[in-house]
Structures are given as structure tokens and as C-alpha cells.
PDB file of C-alpha atoms in Angstrom:
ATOM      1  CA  UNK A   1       0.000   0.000   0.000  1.00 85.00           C
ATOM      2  CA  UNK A   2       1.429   3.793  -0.932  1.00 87.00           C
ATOM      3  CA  UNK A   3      -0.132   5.546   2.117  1.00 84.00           C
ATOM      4  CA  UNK A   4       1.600   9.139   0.114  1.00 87.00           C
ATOM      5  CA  UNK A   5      -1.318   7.933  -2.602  1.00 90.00           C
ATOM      6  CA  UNK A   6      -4.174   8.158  -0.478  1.00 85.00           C
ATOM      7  CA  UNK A   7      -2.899  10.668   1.462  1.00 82.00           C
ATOM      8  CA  UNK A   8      -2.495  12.988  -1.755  1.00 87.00           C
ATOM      9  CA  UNK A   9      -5.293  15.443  -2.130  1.00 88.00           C
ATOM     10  CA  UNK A  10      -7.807  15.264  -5.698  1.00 89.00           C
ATOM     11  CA  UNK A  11      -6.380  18.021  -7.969  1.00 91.00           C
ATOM     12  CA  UNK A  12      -9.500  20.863  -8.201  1.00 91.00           C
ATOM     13  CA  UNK A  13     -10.015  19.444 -11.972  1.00 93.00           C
ATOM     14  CA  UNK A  14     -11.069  16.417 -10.362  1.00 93.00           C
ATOM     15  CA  UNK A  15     -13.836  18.212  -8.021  1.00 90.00           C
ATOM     16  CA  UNK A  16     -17.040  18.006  -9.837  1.00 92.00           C
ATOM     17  CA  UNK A  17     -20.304  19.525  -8.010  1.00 91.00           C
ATOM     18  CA  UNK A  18     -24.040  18.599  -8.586  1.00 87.00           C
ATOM     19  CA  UNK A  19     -27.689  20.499  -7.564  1.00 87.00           C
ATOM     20  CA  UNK A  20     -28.284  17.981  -4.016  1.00 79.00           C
ATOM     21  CA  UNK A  21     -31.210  18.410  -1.493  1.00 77.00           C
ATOM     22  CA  UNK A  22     -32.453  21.769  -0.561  1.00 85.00           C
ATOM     23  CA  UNK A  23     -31.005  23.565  -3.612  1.00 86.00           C
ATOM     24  CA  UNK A  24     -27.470  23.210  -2.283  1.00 91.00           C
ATOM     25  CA  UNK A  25     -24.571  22.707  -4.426  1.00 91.00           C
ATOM     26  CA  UNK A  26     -22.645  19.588  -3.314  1.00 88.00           C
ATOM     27  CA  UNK A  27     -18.741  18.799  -4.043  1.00 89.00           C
ATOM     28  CA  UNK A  28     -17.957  15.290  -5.204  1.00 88.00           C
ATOM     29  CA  UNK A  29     -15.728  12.690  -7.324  1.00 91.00           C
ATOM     30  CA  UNK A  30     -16.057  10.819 -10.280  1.00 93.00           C
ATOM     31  CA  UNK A  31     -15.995   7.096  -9.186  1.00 93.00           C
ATOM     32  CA  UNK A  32     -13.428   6.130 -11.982  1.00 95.00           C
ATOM     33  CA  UNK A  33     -10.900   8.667 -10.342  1.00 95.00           C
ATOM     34  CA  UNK A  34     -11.539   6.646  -6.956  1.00 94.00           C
ATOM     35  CA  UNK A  35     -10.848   3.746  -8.797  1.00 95.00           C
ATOM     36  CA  UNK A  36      -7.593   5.039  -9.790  1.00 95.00           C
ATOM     37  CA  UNK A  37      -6.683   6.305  -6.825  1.00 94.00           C
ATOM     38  CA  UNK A  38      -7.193   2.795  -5.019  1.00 95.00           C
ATOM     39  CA  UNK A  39      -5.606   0.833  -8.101  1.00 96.00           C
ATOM     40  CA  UNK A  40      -2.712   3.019  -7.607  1.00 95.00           C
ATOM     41  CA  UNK A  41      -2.508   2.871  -3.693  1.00 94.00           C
ATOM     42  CA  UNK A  42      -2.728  -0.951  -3.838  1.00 94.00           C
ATOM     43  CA  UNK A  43      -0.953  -2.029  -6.713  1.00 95.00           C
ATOM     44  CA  UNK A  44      -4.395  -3.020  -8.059  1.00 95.00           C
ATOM     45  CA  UNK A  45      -4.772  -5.535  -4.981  1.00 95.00           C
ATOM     46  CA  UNK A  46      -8.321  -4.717  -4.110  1.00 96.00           C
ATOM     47  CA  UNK A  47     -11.899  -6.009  -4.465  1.00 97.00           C
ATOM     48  CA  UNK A  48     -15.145  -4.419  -4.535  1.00 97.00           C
ATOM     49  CA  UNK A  49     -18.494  -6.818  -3.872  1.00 97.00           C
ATOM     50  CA  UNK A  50     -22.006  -5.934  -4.093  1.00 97.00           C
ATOM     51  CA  UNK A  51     -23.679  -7.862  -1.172  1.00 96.00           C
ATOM     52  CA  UNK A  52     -27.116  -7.006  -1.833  1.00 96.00           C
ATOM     53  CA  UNK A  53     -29.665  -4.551  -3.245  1.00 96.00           C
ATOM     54  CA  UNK A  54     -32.957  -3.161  -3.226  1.00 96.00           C
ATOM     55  CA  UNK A  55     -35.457  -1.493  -6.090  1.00 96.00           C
ATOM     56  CA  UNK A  56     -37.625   1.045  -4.216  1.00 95.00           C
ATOM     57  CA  UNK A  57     -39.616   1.693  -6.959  1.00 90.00           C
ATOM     58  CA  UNK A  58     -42.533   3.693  -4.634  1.00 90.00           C
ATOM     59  CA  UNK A  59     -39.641   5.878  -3.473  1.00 93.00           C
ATOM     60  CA  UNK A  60     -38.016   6.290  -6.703  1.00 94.00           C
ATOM     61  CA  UNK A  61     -34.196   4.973  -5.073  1.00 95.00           C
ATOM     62  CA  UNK A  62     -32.690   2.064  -5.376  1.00 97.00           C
ATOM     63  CA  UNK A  63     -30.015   0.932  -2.680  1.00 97.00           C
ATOM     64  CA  UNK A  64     -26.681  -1.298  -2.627  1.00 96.00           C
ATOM     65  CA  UNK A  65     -24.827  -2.580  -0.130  1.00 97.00           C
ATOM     66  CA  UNK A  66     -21.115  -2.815  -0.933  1.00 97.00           C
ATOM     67  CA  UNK A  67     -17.792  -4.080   0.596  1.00 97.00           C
ATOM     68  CA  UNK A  68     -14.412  -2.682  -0.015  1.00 96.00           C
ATOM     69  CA  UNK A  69     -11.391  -5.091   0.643  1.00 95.00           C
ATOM     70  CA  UNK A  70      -7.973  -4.563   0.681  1.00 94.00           C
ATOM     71  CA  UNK A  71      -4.706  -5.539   2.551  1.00 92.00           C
ATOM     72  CA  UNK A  72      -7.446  -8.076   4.639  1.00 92.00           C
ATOM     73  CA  UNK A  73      -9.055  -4.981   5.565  1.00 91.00           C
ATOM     74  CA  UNK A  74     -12.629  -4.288   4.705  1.00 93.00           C
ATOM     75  CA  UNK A  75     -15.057  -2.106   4.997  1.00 94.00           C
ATOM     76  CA  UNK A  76     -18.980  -1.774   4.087  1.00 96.00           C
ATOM     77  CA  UNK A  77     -21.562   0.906   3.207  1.00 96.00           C
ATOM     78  CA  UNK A  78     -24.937   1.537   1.631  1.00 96.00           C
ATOM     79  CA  UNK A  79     -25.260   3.577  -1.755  1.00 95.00           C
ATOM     80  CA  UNK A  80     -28.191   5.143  -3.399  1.00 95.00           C
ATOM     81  CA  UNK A  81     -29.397   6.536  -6.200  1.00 94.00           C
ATOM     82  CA  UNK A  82     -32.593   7.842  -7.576  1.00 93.00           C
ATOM     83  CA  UNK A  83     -34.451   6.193 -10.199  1.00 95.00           C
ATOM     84  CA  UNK A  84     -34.399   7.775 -13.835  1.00 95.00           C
ATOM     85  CA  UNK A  85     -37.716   8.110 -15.404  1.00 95.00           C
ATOM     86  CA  UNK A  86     -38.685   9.936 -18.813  1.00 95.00           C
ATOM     87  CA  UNK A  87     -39.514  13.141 -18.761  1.00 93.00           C
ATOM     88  CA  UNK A  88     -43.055  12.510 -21.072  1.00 94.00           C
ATOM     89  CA  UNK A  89     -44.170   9.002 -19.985  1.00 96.00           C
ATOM     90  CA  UNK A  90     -42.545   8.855 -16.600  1.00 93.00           C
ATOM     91  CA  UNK A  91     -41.184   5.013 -17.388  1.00 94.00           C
ATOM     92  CA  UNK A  92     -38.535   3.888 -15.840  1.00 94.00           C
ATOM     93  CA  UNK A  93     -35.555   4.361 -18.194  1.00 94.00           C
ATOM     94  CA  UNK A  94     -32.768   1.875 -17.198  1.00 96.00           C
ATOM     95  CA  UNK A  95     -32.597   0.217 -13.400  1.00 95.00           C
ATOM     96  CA  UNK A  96     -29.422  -1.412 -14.414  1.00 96.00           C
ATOM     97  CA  UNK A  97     -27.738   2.227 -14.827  1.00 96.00           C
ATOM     98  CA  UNK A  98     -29.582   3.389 -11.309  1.00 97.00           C
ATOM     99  CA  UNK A  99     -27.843   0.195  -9.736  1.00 97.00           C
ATOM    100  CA  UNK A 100     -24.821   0.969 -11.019  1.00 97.00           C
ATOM    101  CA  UNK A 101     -25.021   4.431  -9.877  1.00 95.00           C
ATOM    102  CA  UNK A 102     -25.850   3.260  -6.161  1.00 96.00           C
ATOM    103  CA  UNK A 103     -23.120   1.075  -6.495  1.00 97.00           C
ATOM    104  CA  UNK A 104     -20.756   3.700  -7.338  1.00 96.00           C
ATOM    105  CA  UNK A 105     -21.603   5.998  -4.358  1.00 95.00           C
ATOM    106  CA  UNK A 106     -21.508   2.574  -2.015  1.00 96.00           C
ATOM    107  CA  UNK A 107     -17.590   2.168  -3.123  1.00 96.00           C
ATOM    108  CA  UNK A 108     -16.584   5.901  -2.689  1.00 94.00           C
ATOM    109  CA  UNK A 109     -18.392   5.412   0.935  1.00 94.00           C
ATOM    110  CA  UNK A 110     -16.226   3.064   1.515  1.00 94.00           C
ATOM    111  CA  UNK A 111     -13.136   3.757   0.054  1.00 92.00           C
ATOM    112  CA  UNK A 112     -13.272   6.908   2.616  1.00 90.00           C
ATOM    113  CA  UNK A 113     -13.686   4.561   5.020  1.00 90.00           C
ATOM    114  CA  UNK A 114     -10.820   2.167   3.989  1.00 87.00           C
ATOM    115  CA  UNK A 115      -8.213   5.015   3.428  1.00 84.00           C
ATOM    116  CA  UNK A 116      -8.843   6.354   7.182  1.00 81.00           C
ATOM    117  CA  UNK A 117      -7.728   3.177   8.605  1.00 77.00           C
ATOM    118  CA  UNK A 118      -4.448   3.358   6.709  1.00 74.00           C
ATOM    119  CA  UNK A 119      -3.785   6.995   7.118  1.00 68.00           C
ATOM    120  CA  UNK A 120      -3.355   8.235  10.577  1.00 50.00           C
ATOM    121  CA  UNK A 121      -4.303  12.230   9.806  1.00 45.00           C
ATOM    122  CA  UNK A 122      -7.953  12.934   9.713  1.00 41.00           C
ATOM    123  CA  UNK A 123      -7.327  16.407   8.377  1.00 42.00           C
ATOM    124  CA  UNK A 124      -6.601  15.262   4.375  1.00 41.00           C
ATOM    125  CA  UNK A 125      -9.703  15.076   2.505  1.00 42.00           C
ATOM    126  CA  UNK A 126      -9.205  11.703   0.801  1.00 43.00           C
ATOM    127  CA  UNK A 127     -12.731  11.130  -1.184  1.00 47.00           C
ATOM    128  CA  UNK A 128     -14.483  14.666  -1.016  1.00 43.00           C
ATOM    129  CA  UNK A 129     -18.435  13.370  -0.162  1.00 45.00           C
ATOM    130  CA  UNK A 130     -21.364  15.354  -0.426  1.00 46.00           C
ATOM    131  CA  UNK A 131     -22.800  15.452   3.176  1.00 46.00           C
ATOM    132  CA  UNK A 132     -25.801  12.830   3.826  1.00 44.00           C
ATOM    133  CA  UNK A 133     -29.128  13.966   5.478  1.00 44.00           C
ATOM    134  CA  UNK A 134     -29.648  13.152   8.746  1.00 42.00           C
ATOM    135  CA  UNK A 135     -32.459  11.313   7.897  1.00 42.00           C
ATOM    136  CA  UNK A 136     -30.826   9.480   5.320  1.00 43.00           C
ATOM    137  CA  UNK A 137     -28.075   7.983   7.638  1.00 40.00           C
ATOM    138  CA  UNK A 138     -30.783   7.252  10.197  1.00 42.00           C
ATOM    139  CA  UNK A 139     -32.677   5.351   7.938  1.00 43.00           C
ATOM    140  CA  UNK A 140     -29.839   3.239   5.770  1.00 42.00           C
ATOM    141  CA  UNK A 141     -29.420   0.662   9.645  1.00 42.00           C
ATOM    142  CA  UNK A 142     -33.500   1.325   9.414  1.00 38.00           C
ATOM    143  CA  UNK A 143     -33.737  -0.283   6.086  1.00 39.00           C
ATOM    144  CA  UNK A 144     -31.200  -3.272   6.894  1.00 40.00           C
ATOM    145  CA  UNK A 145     -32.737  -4.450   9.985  1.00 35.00           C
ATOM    146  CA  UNK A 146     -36.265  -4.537   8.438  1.00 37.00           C
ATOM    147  CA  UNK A 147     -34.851  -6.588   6.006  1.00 39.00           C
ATOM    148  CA  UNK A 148     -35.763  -4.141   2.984  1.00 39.00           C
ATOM    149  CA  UNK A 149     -32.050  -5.023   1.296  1.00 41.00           C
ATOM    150  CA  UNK A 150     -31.985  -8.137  -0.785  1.00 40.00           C
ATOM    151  CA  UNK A 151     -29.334 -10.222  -0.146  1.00 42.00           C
ATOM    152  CA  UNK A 152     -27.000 -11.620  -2.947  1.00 43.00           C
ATOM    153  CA  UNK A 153     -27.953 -15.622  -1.733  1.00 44.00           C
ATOM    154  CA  UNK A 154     -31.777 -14.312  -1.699  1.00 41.00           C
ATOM    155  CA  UNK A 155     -31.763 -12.597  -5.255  1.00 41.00           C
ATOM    156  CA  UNK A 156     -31.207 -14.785  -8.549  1.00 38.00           C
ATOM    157  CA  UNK A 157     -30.396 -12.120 -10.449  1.00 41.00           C
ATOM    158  CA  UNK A 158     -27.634 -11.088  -8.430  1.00 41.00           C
ATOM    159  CA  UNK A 159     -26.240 -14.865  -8.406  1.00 38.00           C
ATOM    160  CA  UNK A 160     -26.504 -14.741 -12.368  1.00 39.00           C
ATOM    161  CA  UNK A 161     -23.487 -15.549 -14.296  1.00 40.00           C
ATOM    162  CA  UNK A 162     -25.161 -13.894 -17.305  1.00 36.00           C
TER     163      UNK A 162
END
């Protein structure tokens, strides 16, 4: 592991912001720049595994729960993401994307969580995150003890080789 790697703050190019809750304007990183930054850090020695996932289609958000592993260290999180839906007919537009999405946010979650167990300074920003409502970390425990998360071993399509 190069801890100088993680340690190294995102150049400003790298900062990208988006509209979030509340019309506030939230910092954040592409995932493929995380992706870098851990392939780099670890010699490419990593893994990344969706453990389960859930399709709130009433709520418009789906939900992933991923682990990060690394160095026999690793660390889990929940990602979301809201549903796309056509403008005109309101369908759903692609859940695979939306998954992918959630699944994205899960690994930045927890590649911030993974770097501050190898870095011993709490004052470099390693993976800028937008903040999360307080409602929405209250409810991401909420939604895995009522059992709303599909597990991989529960969900076929998640087992599928295809």
C-alpha cells in the first residue's frame, strides 16, 4: 500500500459539483478517479463486492450494499441513487444504470472509510463526499434491519453468471 497515494489530495479538476437536497450545491468525485486512486494505492490488490440490493420503486431509489477489501481490511456501506424516469411518460428508463449508480456511491463510501484506517491524519480530505441527510443515515441501519435489502444468496439475479 502507498499511504503518500491516499494521502495525496484530488487536484480541483477532479472536483465536480451537482444540484443535491435543498437547492445546495454539493462537491464530489467521479468514481473512476476513486478507482484510480485505489488501483494506484494498492498495486491493483483490491476487491469491490455488491452484497445485496434493493429497487424502491414507490420511493423512486434504489439501494446497494457494498464491501471494499484490501490488505485483509474491509469495509462496508450503503449507496443510493434515484431512479431515472422519462420526462413525457414517466417510465422507468434503465434500473441497471440506477444500480450501477448506487453502487458507485456505495464504493466511494467506503473507500473513505478504507483510506482512514491506513492513514493516521484525519485532516486530508481523501474522497471529497457530499454530506448525507440526517435522515438518510438514520434510515440506511432502518432499512437493513427490516430486512428491505436483498441479499446476494436471496436474489437470482444477483447470483446470475449472465
Amino acid at each position: 500500500m502507498n499511504r503518500d497515494i491516499l494521502e495525496k489530495p484530488f487536484p480541483p479538476e477532479h472536483i465536480k459539483q451537482r444540484e443535491g437536497t435543498f437547492g445546495r450545491v454539493l462537491d464530489y468525485i467521479e468514481g473512476h478517479h476513486i478507482i484510480h486512486r485505489l488501483n494506484d494505492a494498492f498495486d491493483s490488490l483490491w476487491s469491490f463486492e455488491i452484497m445485496g440490493y434493493q429497487v424502491l420503486e414507490e420511493q423512486d431509489e434504489v439501494i446497494v450494499l457494498g464491501k471494499l477489501s484490501a490488505e485483509g481490511i474491509w469495509k462496508s456501506q450503503f449507496g443510493s441513487s434515484r431512479i431515472k424516469r422519462a420526462k413525457e411518460t414517466v417510465a422507468i428508463i434503465s434500473i441497471a444504470a440506477d444500480l450501477k449508480a448506487a453502487a458507485t456511491d456505495s464504493l466511494k463510501k467506503c473507500a473513505t472509510m478504507l483510506a482512514e484506517v491506513f492513514t493516521s491524519t484525519t485532516e486530508t480530505v481523501l474522497f471529497e463526499m457530499p454530506r448525507m441527510e440526517a435522515t438518510e443515515i438514520a434510515a440506511a441501519p432502518v432499512r437493513a434491519r427490516l430486512g428491505i435489502l436483498t441479499t446476494q444468496a436471496d436474489c437470482p439475479t444477483a447470483n446470475s453468471t449472465t
